[in-house]
Amino acid sequence: MTYNVQIKVMPLKDLLDPQGKAVLGGLQNLGVKSVNDVRVGKHITLQIDAASEAEAKQVAEEASKKLLANPVMEFYEIELVN
Amino acid sequence: MTYNVQIKVMPLKDLLDPQGKAVLGGLQNLGVKSVNDVRVGKHITLQIDAASEAEAKQVAEEASKKLLANPVMEFYEIELVN
């Protein structure tokens, strides 16, 4: 079966996020004043062929560890859709 | 009150996603063979000062339209957390 897995990769909470700061500045210049904080990360959707939900999650975990997230600067969250 | 809003910005389904294709190739080179398709987008979290959930969503909508998403190539989804 094909599973749809969504992975969110975000900069660690304790680290500065320059891209988020830039977006925050941009929003304020555009007149959107009520935004206090912005953080920008990656959203990755994978289509995985697997026998079970657990196997699909395991593949997503492996992909995150091997390629998608850099644990020094980022954390990731895996979510199974459908 | 401060609301936590998550925005997912992804390439439109009908468009090629070169970054996703590169990640797919990388995963296959690393031996993760059961992944069929990869799409890569942005995940943005905003902290918004607003009087109500509806107002927070409206601010997020405005931010997405003005700055975060390019409607020619991307679609976005807004989700309120907490």
mmCIF file of C-alpha atoms in Angstrom:
data_model
loop_
_atom_site.group_PDB
_atom_site.id
_atom_site.type_symbol
_atom_site.label_atom_id
_atom_site.label_comp_id
_atom_site.label_asym_id
_atom_site.label_seq_id
_atom_site.Cartn_x
_atom_site.Cartn_y
_atom_site.Cartn_z
ATOM 1 C CA MET A 1 0.000 0.000 0.000
ATOM 2 C CA THR A 2 1.058 3.560 -0.588
ATOM 3 C CA TYR A 3 1.241 5.817 2.441
ATOM 4 C CA ASN A 4 1.382 9.561 2.468
ATOM 5 C CA VAL A 5 3.788 10.851 5.081
ATOM 6 C CA GLN A 6 4.358 14.479 5.974
ATOM 7 C CA ILE A 7 7.598 15.556 7.584
ATOM 8 C CA LYS A 8 8.082 18.940 9.186
ATOM 9 C CA VAL A 9 11.704 20.021 9.618
ATOM 10 C CA MET A 10 12.162 23.157 11.730
ATOM 11 C CA PRO A 11 15.154 25.013 13.185
ATOM 12 C CA LEU A 12 15.730 24.100 16.837
ATOM 13 C CA LYS A 13 13.887 26.388 19.252
ATOM 14 C CA ASP A 14 17.064 27.676 20.901
ATOM 15 C CA LEU A 15 18.714 28.685 17.646
ATOM 16 C CA LEU A 16 18.341 31.934 15.805
ATOM 17 C CA ASP A 17 16.399 31.610 12.565
ATOM 18 C CA PRO A 18 17.673 34.310 10.178
ATOM 19 C CA GLN A 19 15.146 33.414 7.474
ATOM 20 C CA GLY A 20 12.320 33.803 9.969
ATOM 21 C CA LYS A 21 13.693 37.145 11.128
ATOM 22 C CA ALA A 22 13.840 38.324 7.507
ATOM 23 C CA VAL A 23 10.228 37.282 6.932
ATOM 24 C CA LEU A 24 9.187 39.060 10.143
ATOM 25 C CA GLY A 25 10.869 42.262 8.917
ATOM 26 C CA GLY A 26 9.212 41.896 5.536
ATOM 27 C CA LEU A 27 5.774 41.443 7.080
ATOM 28 C CA GLN A 28 6.214 44.533 9.236
ATOM 29 C CA ASN A 29 7.274 46.570 6.210
ATOM 30 C CA LEU A 30 4.129 45.381 4.448
ATOM 31 C CA GLY A 31 1.966 46.573 7.330
ATOM 32 C CA VAL A 32 1.268 43.225 8.993
ATOM 33 C CA LYS A 33 2.080 44.397 12.522
ATOM 34 C CA SER A 34 0.453 41.793 14.746
ATOM 35 C CA VAL A 35 2.947 39.043 13.965
ATOM 36 C CA ASN A 36 5.486 38.636 16.801
ATOM 37 C CA ASP A 37 7.653 35.792 15.723
ATOM 38 C CA VAL A 38 8.280 33.798 12.571
ATOM 39 C CA ARG A 39 10.165 30.575 12.072
ATOM 40 C CA VAL A 40 10.702 29.015 8.680
ATOM 41 C CA GLY A 41 11.424 25.367 8.059
ATOM 42 C CA LYS A 42 10.792 22.710 5.449
ATOM 43 C CA HIS A 43 7.705 20.685 4.775
ATOM 44 C CA ILE A 44 8.314 17.433 2.937
ATOM 45 C CA THR A 45 5.691 14.978 1.717
ATOM 46 C CA LEU A 46 6.764 11.438 0.899
ATOM 47 C CA GLN A 47 4.825 8.712 -0.886
ATOM 48 C CA ILE A 48 6.014 5.462 0.583
ATOM 49 C CA ASP A 49 5.267 1.880 -0.486
ATOM 50 C CA ALA A 50 4.984 -0.124 2.697
ATOM 51 C CA ALA A 51 3.139 -3.087 4.154
ATOM 52 C CA SER A 52 1.941 -1.251 7.261
ATOM 53 C CA GLU A 53 1.718 2.164 8.861
ATOM 54 C CA ALA A 54 4.549 1.275 11.214
ATOM 55 C CA GLU A 55 6.809 0.355 8.304
ATOM 56 C CA ALA A 56 5.963 3.587 6.459
ATOM 57 C CA LYS A 57 6.810 5.598 9.563
ATOM 58 C CA GLN A 58 10.069 3.742 9.927
ATOM 59 C CA VAL A 59 11.057 4.540 6.340
ATOM 60 C CA ALA A 60 10.199 8.211 6.928
ATOM 61 C CA GLU A 61 12.296 8.171 10.094
ATOM 62 C CA GLU A 62 15.223 6.683 8.194
ATOM 63 C CA ALA A 63 14.874 9.271 5.392
ATOM 64 C CA SER A 64 14.765 12.105 7.944
ATOM 65 C CA LYS A 65 17.862 10.870 9.727
ATOM 66 C CA LYS A 66 19.875 10.087 6.614
ATOM 67 C CA LEU A 67 19.040 13.074 4.469
ATOM 68 C CA LEU A 68 16.224 15.440 5.359
ATOM 69 C CA ALA A 69 17.087 16.888 8.769
ATOM 70 C CA ASN A 70 20.366 18.063 10.237
ATOM 71 C CA PRO A 71 20.076 17.201 13.950
ATOM 72 C CA VAL A 72 22.644 19.829 14.930
ATOM 73 C CA MET A 73 20.328 22.604 13.810
ATOM 74 C CA GLU A 74 16.919 21.078 13.170
ATOM 75 C CA PHE A 75 14.258 18.822 14.620
ATOM 76 C CA TYR A 76 11.655 16.898 12.664
ATOM 77 C CA GLU A 77 8.136 15.618 13.166
ATOM 78 C CA ILE A 78 6.591 12.811 11.160
ATOM 79 C CA GLU A 79 2.880 12.558 10.531
ATOM 80 C CA LEU A 80 1.022 9.922 8.603
ATOM 81 C CA VAL A 81 -1.860 11.140 6.431
ATOM 82 C CA ASN A 82 -4.681 8.887 5.049
ATOM 83 C CA MET B 1 -4.003 36.652 23.092
ATOM 84 C CA THR B 2 -1.151 35.051 21.202
ATOM 85 C CA TYR B 3 -2.029 32.440 18.624
ATOM 86 C CA ASN B 4 0.276 29.921 17.069
ATOM 87 C CA VAL B 5 -0.417 29.513 13.381
ATOM 88 C CA GLN B 6 1.245 27.013 11.088
ATOM 89 C CA ILE B 7 1.368 27.619 7.360
ATOM 90 C CA LYS B 8 2.314 24.965 4.849
ATOM 91 C CA VAL B 9 3.431 26.270 1.448
ATOM 92 C CA MET B 10 3.846 23.576 -1.204
ATOM 93 C CA PRO B 11 4.513 23.567 -4.955
ATOM 94 C CA LEU B 12 1.281 23.138 -6.948
ATOM 95 C CA LYS B 13 0.456 19.500 -7.687
ATOM 96 C CA ASP B 14 0.667 19.936 -11.470
ATOM 97 C CA LEU B 15 4.112 21.497 -11.409
ATOM 98 C CA LEU B 16 7.444 19.740 -11.417
ATOM 99 C CA ASP B 17 9.279 20.012 -8.105
ATOM 100 C CA PRO B 18 13.023 19.846 -8.874
ATOM 101 C CA GLN B 19 13.994 19.962 -5.183
ATOM 102 C CA GLY B 20 11.720 17.000 -4.492
ATOM 103 C CA LYS B 21 13.182 15.086 -7.445
ATOM 104 C CA ALA B 22 16.701 15.745 -6.104
ATOM 105 C CA VAL B 23 15.726 14.484 -2.648
ATOM 106 C CA LEU B 24 14.146 11.385 -4.213
ATOM 107 C CA GLY B 25 17.391 10.677 -6.087
ATOM 108 C CA GLY B 26 19.405 11.216 -2.915
ATOM 109 C CA LEU B 27 17.212 8.815 -0.944
ATOM 110 C CA GLN B 28 17.566 6.131 -3.599
ATOM 111 C CA ASN B 29 21.342 6.533 -3.609
ATOM 112 C CA LEU B 30 21.275 6.103 0.164
ATOM 113 C CA GLY B 31 19.364 2.856 -0.151
ATOM 114 C CA VAL B 32 15.892 4.103 0.795
ATOM 115 C CA LYS B 33 14.101 2.440 -2.108
ATOM 116 C CA SER B 34 10.473 2.373 -1.025
ATOM 117 C CA VAL B 35 9.898 6.095 -1.463
ATOM 118 C CA ASN B 36 8.034 6.845 -4.719
ATOM 119 C CA ASP B 37 7.576 10.552 -4.703
ATOM 120 C CA VAL B 38 8.889 13.518 -2.769
ATOM 121 C CA ARG B 39 7.672 17.084 -2.722
ATOM 122 C CA VAL B 40 9.427 19.796 -0.760
ATOM 123 C CA GLY B 41 7.833 23.001 0.426
ATOM 124 C CA LYS B 42 8.044 25.461 3.286
ATOM 125 C CA HIS B 43 6.659 25.224 6.770
ATOM 126 C CA ILE B 44 6.199 28.554 8.519
ATOM 127 C CA THR B 45 5.068 29.115 12.089
ATOM 128 C CA LEU B 46 3.754 32.531 13.070
ATOM 129 C CA GLN B 47 3.032 33.907 16.515
ATOM 130 C CA ILE B 48 0.178 36.318 16.097
ATOM 131 C CA ASP B 49 -1.352 38.750 18.596
ATOM 132 C CA ALA B 50 -5.067 38.736 17.938
ATOM 133 C CA ALA B 51 -8.387 39.091 19.711
ATOM 134 C CA SER B 52 -9.875 35.895 18.300
ATOM 135 C CA GLU B 53 -9.040 32.790 16.334
ATOM 136 C CA ALA B 54 -10.780 34.226 13.297
ATOM 137 C CA GLU B 55 -8.655 37.367 13.442
ATOM 138 C CA ALA B 56 -5.452 35.315 13.792
ATOM 139 C CA LYS B 57 -6.402 33.254 10.757
ATOM 140 C CA GLN B 58 -7.134 36.399 8.795
ATOM 141 C CA VAL B 59 -3.697 37.825 9.614
ATOM 142 C CA ALA B 60 -2.080 34.545 8.552
ATOM 143 C CA GLU B 61 -4.071 34.631 5.321
ATOM 144 C CA GLU B 62 -2.907 38.199 4.655
ATOM 145 C CA ALA B 63 0.733 37.266 5.392
ATOM 146 C CA SER B 64 0.512 34.265 3.044
ATOM 147 C CA LYS B 65 -0.967 36.316 0.227
ATOM 148 C CA LYS B 66 1.360 39.297 0.623
ATOM 149 C CA LEU B 67 4.649 37.544 1.232
ATOM 150 C CA LEU B 68 4.816 33.842 1.995
ATOM 151 C CA ALA B 69 3.294 32.069 -0.992
ATOM 152 C CA ASN B 70 3.605 32.690 -4.720
ATOM 153 C CA PRO B 71 0.188 31.686 -6.099
ATOM 154 C CA VAL B 72 1.593 31.061 -9.576
ATOM 155 C CA MET B 73 3.667 28.159 -8.292
ATOM 156 C CA GLU B 74 2.477 27.377 -4.773
ATOM 157 C CA PHE B 75 -0.577 26.746 -2.646
ATOM 158 C CA TYR B 76 -0.810 27.223 1.099
ATOM 159 C CA GLU B 77 -2.745 25.769 4.012
ATOM 160 C CA ILE B 78 -3.248 27.539 7.318
ATOM 161 C CA GLU B 79 -3.717 25.670 10.565
ATOM 162 C CA LEU B 80 -4.268 27.096 14.011
ATOM 163 C CA VAL B 81 -2.496 25.339 16.874
ATOM 164 C CA ASN B 82 -3.493 25.733 20.585
#
